[in-house]
XYZ file of C-alpha atoms in Angstrom:
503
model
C -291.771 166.659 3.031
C -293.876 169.262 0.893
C -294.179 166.271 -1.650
C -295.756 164.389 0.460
C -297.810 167.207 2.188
C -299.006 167.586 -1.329
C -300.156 163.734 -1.607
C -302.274 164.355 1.250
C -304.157 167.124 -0.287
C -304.416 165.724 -3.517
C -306.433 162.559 -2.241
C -308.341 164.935 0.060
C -309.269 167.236 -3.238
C -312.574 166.024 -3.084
C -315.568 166.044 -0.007
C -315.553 162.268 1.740
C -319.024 161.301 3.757
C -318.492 162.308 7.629
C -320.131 162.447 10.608
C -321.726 165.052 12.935
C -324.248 164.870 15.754
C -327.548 167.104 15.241
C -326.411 170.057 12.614
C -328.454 173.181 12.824
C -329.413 174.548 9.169
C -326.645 176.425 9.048
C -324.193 173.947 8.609
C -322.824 174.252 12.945
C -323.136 171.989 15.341
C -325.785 172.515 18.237
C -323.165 172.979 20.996
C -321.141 175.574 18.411
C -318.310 173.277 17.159
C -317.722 173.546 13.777
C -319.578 171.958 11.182
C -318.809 168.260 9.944
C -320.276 166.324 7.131
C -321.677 163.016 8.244
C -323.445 160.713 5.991
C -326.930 162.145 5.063
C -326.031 165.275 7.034
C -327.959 168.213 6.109
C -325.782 170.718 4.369
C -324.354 168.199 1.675
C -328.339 167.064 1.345
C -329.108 170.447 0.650
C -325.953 171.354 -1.638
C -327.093 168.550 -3.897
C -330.232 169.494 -3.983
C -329.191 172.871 -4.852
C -327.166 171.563 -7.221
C -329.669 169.619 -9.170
C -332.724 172.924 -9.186
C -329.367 174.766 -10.528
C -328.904 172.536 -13.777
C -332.981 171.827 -13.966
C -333.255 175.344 -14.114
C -330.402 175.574 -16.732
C -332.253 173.454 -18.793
C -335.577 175.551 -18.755
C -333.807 178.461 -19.558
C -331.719 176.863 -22.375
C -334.675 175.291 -23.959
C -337.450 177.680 -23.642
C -334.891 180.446 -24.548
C -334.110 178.656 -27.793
C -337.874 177.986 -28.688
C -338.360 182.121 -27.516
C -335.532 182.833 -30.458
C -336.298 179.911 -32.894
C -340.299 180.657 -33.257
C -340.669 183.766 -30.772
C -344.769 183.453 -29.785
C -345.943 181.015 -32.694
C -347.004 177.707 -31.174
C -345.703 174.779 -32.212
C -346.721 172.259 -29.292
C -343.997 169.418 -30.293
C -340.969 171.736 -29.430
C -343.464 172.736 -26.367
C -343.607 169.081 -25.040
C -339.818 169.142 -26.041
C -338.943 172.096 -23.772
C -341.315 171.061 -20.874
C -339.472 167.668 -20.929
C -336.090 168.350 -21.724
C -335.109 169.509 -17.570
C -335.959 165.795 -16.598
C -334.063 164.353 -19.637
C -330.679 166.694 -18.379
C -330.852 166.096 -14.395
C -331.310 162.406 -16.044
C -328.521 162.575 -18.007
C -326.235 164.618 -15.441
C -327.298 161.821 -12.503
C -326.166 158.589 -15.135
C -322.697 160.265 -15.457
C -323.092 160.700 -11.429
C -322.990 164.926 -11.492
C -324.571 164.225 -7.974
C -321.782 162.018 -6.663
C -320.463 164.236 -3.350
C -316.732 163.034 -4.033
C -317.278 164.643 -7.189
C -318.371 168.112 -5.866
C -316.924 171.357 -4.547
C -313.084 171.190 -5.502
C -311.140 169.446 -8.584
C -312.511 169.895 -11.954
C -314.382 166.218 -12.092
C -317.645 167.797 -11.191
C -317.225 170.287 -14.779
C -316.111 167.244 -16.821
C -319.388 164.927 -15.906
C -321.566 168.030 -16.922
C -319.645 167.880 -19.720
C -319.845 164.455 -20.496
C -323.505 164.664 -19.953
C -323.837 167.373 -22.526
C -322.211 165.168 -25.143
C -324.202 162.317 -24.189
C -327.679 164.129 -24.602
C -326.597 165.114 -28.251
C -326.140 161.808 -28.707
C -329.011 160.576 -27.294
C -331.281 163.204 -28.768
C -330.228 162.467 -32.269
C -330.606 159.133 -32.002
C -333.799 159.150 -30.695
C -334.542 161.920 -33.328
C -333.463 159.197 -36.028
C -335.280 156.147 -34.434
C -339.162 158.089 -34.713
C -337.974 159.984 -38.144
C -338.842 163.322 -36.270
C -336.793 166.316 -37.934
C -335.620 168.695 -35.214
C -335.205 172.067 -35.932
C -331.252 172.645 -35.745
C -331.261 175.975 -35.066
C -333.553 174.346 -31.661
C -331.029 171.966 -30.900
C -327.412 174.341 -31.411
C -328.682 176.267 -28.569
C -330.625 174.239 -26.898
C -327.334 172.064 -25.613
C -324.630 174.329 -25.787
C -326.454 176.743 -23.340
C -327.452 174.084 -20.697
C -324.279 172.614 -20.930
C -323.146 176.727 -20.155
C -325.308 177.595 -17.475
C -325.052 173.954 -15.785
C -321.393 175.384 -15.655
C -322.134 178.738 -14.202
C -324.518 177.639 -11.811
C -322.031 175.102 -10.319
C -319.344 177.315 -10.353
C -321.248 180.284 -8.446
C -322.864 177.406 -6.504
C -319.422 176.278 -5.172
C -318.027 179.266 -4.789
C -320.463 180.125 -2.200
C -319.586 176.883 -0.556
C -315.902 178.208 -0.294
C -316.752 181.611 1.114
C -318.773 179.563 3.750
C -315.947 177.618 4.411
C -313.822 180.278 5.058
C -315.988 181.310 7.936
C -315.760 178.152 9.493
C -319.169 176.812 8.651
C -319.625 173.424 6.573
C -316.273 171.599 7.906
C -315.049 167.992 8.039
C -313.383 166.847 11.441
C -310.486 165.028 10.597
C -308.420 162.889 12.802
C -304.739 162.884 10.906
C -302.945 159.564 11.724
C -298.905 159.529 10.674
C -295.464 161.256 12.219
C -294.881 164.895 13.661
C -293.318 166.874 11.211
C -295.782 165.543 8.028
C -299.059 166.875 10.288
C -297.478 170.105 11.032
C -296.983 170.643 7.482
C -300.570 168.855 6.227
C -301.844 172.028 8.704
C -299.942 174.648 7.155
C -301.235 173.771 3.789
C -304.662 173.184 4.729
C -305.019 176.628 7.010
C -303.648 178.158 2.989
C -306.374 175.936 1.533
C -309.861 176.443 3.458
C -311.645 175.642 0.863
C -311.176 171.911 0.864
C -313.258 171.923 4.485
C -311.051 169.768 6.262
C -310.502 171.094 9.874
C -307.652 168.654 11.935
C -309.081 167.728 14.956
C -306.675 165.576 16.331
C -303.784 163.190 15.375
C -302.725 159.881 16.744
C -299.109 159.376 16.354
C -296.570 155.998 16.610
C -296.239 156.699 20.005
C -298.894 158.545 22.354
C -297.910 161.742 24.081
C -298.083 165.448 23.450
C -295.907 167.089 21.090
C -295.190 170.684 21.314
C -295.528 171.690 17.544
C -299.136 169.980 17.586
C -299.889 171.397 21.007
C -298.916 175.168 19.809
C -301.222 174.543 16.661
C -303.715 173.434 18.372
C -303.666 170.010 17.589
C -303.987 166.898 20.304
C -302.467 164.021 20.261
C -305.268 161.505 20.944
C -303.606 158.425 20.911
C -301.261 155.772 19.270
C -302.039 153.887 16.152
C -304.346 151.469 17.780
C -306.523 154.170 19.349
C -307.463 155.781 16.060
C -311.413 154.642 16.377
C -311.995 155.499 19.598
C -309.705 159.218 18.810
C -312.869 159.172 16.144
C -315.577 158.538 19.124
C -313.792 161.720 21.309
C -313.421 163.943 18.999
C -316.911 163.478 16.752
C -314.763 163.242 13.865
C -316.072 162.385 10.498
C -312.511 161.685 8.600
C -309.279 159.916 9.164
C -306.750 160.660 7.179
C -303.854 158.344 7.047
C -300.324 159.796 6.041
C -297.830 158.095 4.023
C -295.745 156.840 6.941
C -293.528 152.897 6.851
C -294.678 151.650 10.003
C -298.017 151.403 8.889
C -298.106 148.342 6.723
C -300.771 146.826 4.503
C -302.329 144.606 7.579
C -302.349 147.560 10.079
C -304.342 149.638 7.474
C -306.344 146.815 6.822
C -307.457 146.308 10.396
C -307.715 150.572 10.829
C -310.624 150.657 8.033
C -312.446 147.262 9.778
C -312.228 149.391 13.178
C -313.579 152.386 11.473
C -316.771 150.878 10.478
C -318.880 151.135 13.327
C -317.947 154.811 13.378
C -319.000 155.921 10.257
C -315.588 157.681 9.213
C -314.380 157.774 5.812
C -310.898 156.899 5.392
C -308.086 158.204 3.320
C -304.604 157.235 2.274
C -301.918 159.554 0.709
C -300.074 157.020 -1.331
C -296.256 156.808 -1.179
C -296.196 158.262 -5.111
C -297.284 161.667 -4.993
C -297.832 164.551 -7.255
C -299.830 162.110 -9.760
C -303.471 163.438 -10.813
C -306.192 161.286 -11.163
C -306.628 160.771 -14.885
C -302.864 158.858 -14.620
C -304.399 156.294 -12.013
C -306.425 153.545 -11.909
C -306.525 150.193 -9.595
C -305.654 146.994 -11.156
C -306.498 143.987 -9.309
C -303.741 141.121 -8.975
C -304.961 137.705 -7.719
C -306.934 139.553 -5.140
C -304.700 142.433 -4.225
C -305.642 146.033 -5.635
C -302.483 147.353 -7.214
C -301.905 151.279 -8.768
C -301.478 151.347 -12.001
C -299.499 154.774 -13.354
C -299.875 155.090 -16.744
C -297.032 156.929 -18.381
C -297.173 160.919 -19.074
C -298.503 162.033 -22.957
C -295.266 164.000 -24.446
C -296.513 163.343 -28.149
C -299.234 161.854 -29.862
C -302.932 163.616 -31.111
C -303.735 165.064 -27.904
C -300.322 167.349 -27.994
C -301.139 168.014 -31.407
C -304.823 168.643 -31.163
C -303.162 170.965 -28.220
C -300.331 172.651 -30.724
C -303.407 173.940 -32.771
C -305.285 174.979 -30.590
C -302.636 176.894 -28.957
C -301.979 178.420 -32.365
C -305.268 179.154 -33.380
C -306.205 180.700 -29.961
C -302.977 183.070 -30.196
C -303.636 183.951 -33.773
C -306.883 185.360 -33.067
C -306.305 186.865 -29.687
C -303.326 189.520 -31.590
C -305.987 190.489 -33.974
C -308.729 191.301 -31.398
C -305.866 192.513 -29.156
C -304.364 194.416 -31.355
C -305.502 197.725 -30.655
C -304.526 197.360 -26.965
C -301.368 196.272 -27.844
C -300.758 199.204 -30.184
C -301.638 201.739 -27.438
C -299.862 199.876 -24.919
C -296.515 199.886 -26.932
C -297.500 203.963 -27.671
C -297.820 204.656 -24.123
C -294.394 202.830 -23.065
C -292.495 204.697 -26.119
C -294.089 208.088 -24.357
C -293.157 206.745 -20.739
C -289.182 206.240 -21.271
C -286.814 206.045 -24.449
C -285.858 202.676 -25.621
C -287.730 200.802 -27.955
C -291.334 199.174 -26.887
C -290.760 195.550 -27.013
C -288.058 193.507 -24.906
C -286.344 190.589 -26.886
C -284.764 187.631 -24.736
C -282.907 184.194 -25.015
C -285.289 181.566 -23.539
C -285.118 177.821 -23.515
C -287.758 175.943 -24.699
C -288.879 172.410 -25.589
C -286.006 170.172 -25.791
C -283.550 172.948 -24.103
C -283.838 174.421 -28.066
C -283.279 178.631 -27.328
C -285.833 180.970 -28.791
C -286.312 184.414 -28.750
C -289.153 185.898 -26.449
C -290.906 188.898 -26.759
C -292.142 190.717 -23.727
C -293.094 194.435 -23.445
C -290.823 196.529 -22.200
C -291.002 197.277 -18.918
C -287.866 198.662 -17.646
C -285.282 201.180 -18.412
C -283.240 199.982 -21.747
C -280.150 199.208 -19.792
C -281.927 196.911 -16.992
C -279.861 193.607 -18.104
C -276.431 195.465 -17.033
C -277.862 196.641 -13.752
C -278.849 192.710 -12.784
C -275.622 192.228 -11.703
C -275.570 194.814 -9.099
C -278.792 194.246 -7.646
C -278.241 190.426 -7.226
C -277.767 190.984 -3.426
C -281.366 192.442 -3.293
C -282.795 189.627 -4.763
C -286.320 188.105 -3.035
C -286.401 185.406 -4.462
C -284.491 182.192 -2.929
C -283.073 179.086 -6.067
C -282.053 180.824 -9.397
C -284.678 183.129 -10.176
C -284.021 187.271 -9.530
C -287.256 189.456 -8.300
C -287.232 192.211 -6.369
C -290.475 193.778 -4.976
C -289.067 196.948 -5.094
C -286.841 196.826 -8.408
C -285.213 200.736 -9.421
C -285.150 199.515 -12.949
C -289.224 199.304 -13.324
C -290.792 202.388 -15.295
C -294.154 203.648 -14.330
C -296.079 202.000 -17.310
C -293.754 199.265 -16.421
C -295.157 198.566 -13.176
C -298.692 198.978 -14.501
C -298.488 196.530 -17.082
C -296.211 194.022 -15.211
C -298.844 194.486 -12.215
C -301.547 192.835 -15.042
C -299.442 190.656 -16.771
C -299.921 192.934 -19.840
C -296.425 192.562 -20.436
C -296.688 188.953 -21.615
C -298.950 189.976 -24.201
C -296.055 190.083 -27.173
C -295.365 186.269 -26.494
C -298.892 185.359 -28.132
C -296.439 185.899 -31.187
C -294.167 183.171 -29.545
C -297.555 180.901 -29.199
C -298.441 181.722 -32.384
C -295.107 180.244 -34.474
C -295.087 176.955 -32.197
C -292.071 178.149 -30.164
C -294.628 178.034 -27.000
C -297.978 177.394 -25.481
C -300.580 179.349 -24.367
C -300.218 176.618 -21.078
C -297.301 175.567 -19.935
C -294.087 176.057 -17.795
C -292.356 179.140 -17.003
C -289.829 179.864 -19.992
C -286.664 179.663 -18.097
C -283.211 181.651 -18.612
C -280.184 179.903 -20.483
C -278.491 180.434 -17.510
C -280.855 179.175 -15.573
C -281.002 175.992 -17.163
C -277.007 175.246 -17.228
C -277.722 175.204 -13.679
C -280.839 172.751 -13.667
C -280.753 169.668 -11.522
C -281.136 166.203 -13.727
C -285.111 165.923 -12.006
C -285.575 169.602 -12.931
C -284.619 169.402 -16.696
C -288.052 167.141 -17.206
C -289.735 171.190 -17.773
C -288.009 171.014 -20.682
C -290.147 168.025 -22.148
C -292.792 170.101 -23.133
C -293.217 173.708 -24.680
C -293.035 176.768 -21.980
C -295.881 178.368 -21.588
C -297.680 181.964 -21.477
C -299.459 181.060 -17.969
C -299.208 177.876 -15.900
C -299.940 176.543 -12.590
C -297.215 178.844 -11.262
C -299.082 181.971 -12.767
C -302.482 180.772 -10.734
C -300.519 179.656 -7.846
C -298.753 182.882 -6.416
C -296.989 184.122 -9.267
C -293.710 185.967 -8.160
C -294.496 185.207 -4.500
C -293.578 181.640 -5.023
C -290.869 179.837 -3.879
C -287.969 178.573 -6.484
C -288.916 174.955 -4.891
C -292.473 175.223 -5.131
C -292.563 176.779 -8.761
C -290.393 174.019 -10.245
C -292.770 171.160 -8.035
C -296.083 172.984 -9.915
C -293.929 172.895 -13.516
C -293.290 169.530 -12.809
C -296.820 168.656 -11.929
C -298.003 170.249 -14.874
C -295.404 168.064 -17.153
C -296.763 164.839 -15.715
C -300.429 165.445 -15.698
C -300.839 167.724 -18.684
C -304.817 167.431 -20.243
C -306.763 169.320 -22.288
C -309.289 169.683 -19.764
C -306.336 171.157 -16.616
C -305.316 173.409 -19.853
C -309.025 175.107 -19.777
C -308.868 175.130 -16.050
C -305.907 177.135 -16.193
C -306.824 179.706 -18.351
C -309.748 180.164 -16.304
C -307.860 180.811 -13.128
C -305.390 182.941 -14.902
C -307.670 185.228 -15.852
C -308.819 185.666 -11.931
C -305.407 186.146 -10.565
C -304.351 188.837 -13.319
C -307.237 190.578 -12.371
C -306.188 190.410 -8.947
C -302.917 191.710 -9.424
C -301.713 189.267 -6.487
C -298.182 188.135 -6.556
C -297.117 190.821 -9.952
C -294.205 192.912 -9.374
């Protein structure tokens, strides 16, 4: 069930077109219902627009601010005309890799690779038109010039949609979405969405295989509209802009077929969760077959030049982060030497790639003797599958708990990164005794090297689940890229900071 809860909000990662009747300019409805997106509808006309003065606006700063440190006040009206016209050539540039696509905007990490993409493509196109009129641009001009649009394009977006989310989160700026599948897979679609406001998907109401009220939808405040054939005119009732179809086997190819022909007078986008789930988007594609449009997975990268462009960079990355760490980490192991005898760094058996054991090296964080009290604090345990947490464990020391709180602990393993025995992203480094207990679907963490943070570090941490932590490991294995690497350094470095889920 979560699996395929989890379909659902994959293809809804991104904002669909929609439908609302007369928006204020706030984003609400006129009679106070929450706000939709329709096609056109003012708050997604005004988020692109926003959008595009953000990166024009990176571009002036970028290119003005590299003539302000190339030549400071001399005039040198060439690199003037450059400047003036280099915010048209970016929002250009940004629009032909379609930056200002709305499926593209607000969640997932497309929008940050088509900036990207655009920033490579106006090197290119700069030098080459550089080349074509034998003009000889000032390098210093250009090495700033496009690595600090490409920068602040970032930023601005960023900021830009996390204002979105906060907005969200008050209820303004919300698709209505009619859900269309069984019981139990709704409830569950609800859960995760209430957990995940951000996506802007409010459930409106749900038509079912059979009509009739249901009390689980009823108590969440969810009606059932209709049947399957009543899903357009559930669409007309409830204003909504969405309908979002649920994996389900009584609703064949023909059925959905006939839904999306029904839909079209209202408007509403449509969306499927497909039967295979926890797949990301770089893995897919649609291959047509005599006329039918068939999914084509490609197989997950467990070797090759990406993994090793990744195994240096990993190495590189750790190698320099223990020299400009180093001081912290000498005061760190000072302080836990003061706070409790024992020595200051923790040395474990962990499996990693290929179920080959390594040693790990962790601070210490607990009393010297914490591996022989396990076993009599295994009734206390919080955590549900194989793993042992307690919230409250007697073994912590008081720099223990401060440096477990901000995953300071984990520092030592950069040495592990370092050597090749992990990665700075990757799955949790499991237990040996963990692992002779693995399921056969569960040993496919092993495929690839453990790693310092992961989705389950930016996911909840110790609050998670044992189910959900092995489904995010899993993901990770299947849909590894350079690019979800970067992403999840970048939330790792929020939810340390946060302190949420530590203990």
């Amino acid at each position: 069930m979560g699996r395929l809860v989890g379909g659902i909000v994959a293809v809804l990662d991104y904002p669909g077109r929609g439908a609302l009747a007369s928006p204020d300019a706030t984003g609400r409805s006129t009679d106070g219902a929450l706000s939709v997106d329709r096609p056109g509808g003012r708050w997604q006309t005004a988020y692109l627009r926003r959008a595009l003065i953000l990166d024009a606006a990176a571009a002036v700063v970028a290119a003005f601010g590299a003539y302000l440190v190339r030549w400071g006040t001399e005039r040198h009206p060439g690199y003037l005309l450059l400047a003036s016209m280099f915010p048209l050539l970016w929002v250009a540039v940004v629009a032909a890799n379609r930056g200002y696509e709305a499926r593209y905007l607000v969640v997932g990490s497309e929008e940050f690779r088509r900036v990207g993409r655009a920033a490579l493509a106006v090197t290119a196109l700069v030098t080459f038109a550089a080349y074509l009129v034998e003009y000889e641009l000032s390098r210093r001009f250009v090495l700033i010039t496009l690595p600090a649009v490409a920068v602040l394009s970032l930023a601005g977006r960023f900021g830009l949609r996390k204002w979105l989310h906060h907005r969200r989160s008050a209820g303004d700026f919300l698709h209505r979405v009619v859900v269309v599948g069984h019981e139990g897979p709704i409830v569950d679609l609800l859960d995760r969405l209430g957990e995940q406001r951000y996506h802007g998907l409010h459930i409106v109401g749900a038509c079912l295989p059979v009509t009739g009220q249901r009390v689980p939808l009823l108590d969440a405040g969810i009606p059932v509209i209709g049947a399957y054939g009543s899903v357009a005119n559930a669409v007309r009732l409830t204003g909504a802009d969405t309908v979002a179809v649920l994996a389900a086997g009584d609703l064949g190819p023909e059925q959905l077929r006939r839904l999306a022909w029904d839909l079209e007078p209202t408007g509403a986008d449509l969306l499927v969760a497909p039967s295979l789930v926890e797949v990301a988007g770089p893995r897919l594609s649609i291959r047509p077959v005599s006329g039918l449009p068939l999914l084509h997975v490609e197989q997950p990268s467990f070797s090759g030049g990406r993994r090793f462009f990744k195994s240096v960079f990993d190495r590189l990355m750790a190698a320099a982060a223990l020299v400009l760490l180093s001081p912290v980490l000498l005061v760190v192991a000072v302080a836990i030497r003061i706070d409790s005898p024992g020595p200051a760094i923790f040395k474990q058996q962990r499996i990693g790639k290929d179920g080959r054991p390594f040693r790990l090296y962790k601070f210490r964080s607990m009393v010297v003797d914490a591996e022989a009290q396990r076993s009599n604090l295994l009734e206390h345990n919080d955590r549900d599958g194989l793993m042992f947490k307690m919230h409250a464990d007697p073994r912590i020391t008081r720099v223990g708990g401060w440096i477990r709180r901000y995953s300071i602990d984990e520092l030592p393993q950069l040495v592990n990164v370092a050597v090749g025995q992990m990665s700075l992203v990757g799955p949790r480094p499991p237990l040996p005794d963990e692992v002779e207990k693995y399921a056969d679907h569960v040993r496919r963490r092993l495929l690839v090297r453990p790693g310092l943070t992961g989705l389950w570090q930016v996911s909840g941490r110790a609050d998670l689940s044992w189910e959900e932590s092995i489904r995010l490991d899993l993901r990770y294995v299947d849909n590894w890229s350079f690019a979800f690497d970067l992403q999840i350094l970048w939330k790792t470095g929020r939810a340390v900071l946060g302190g949420s889920g530590a203990y």
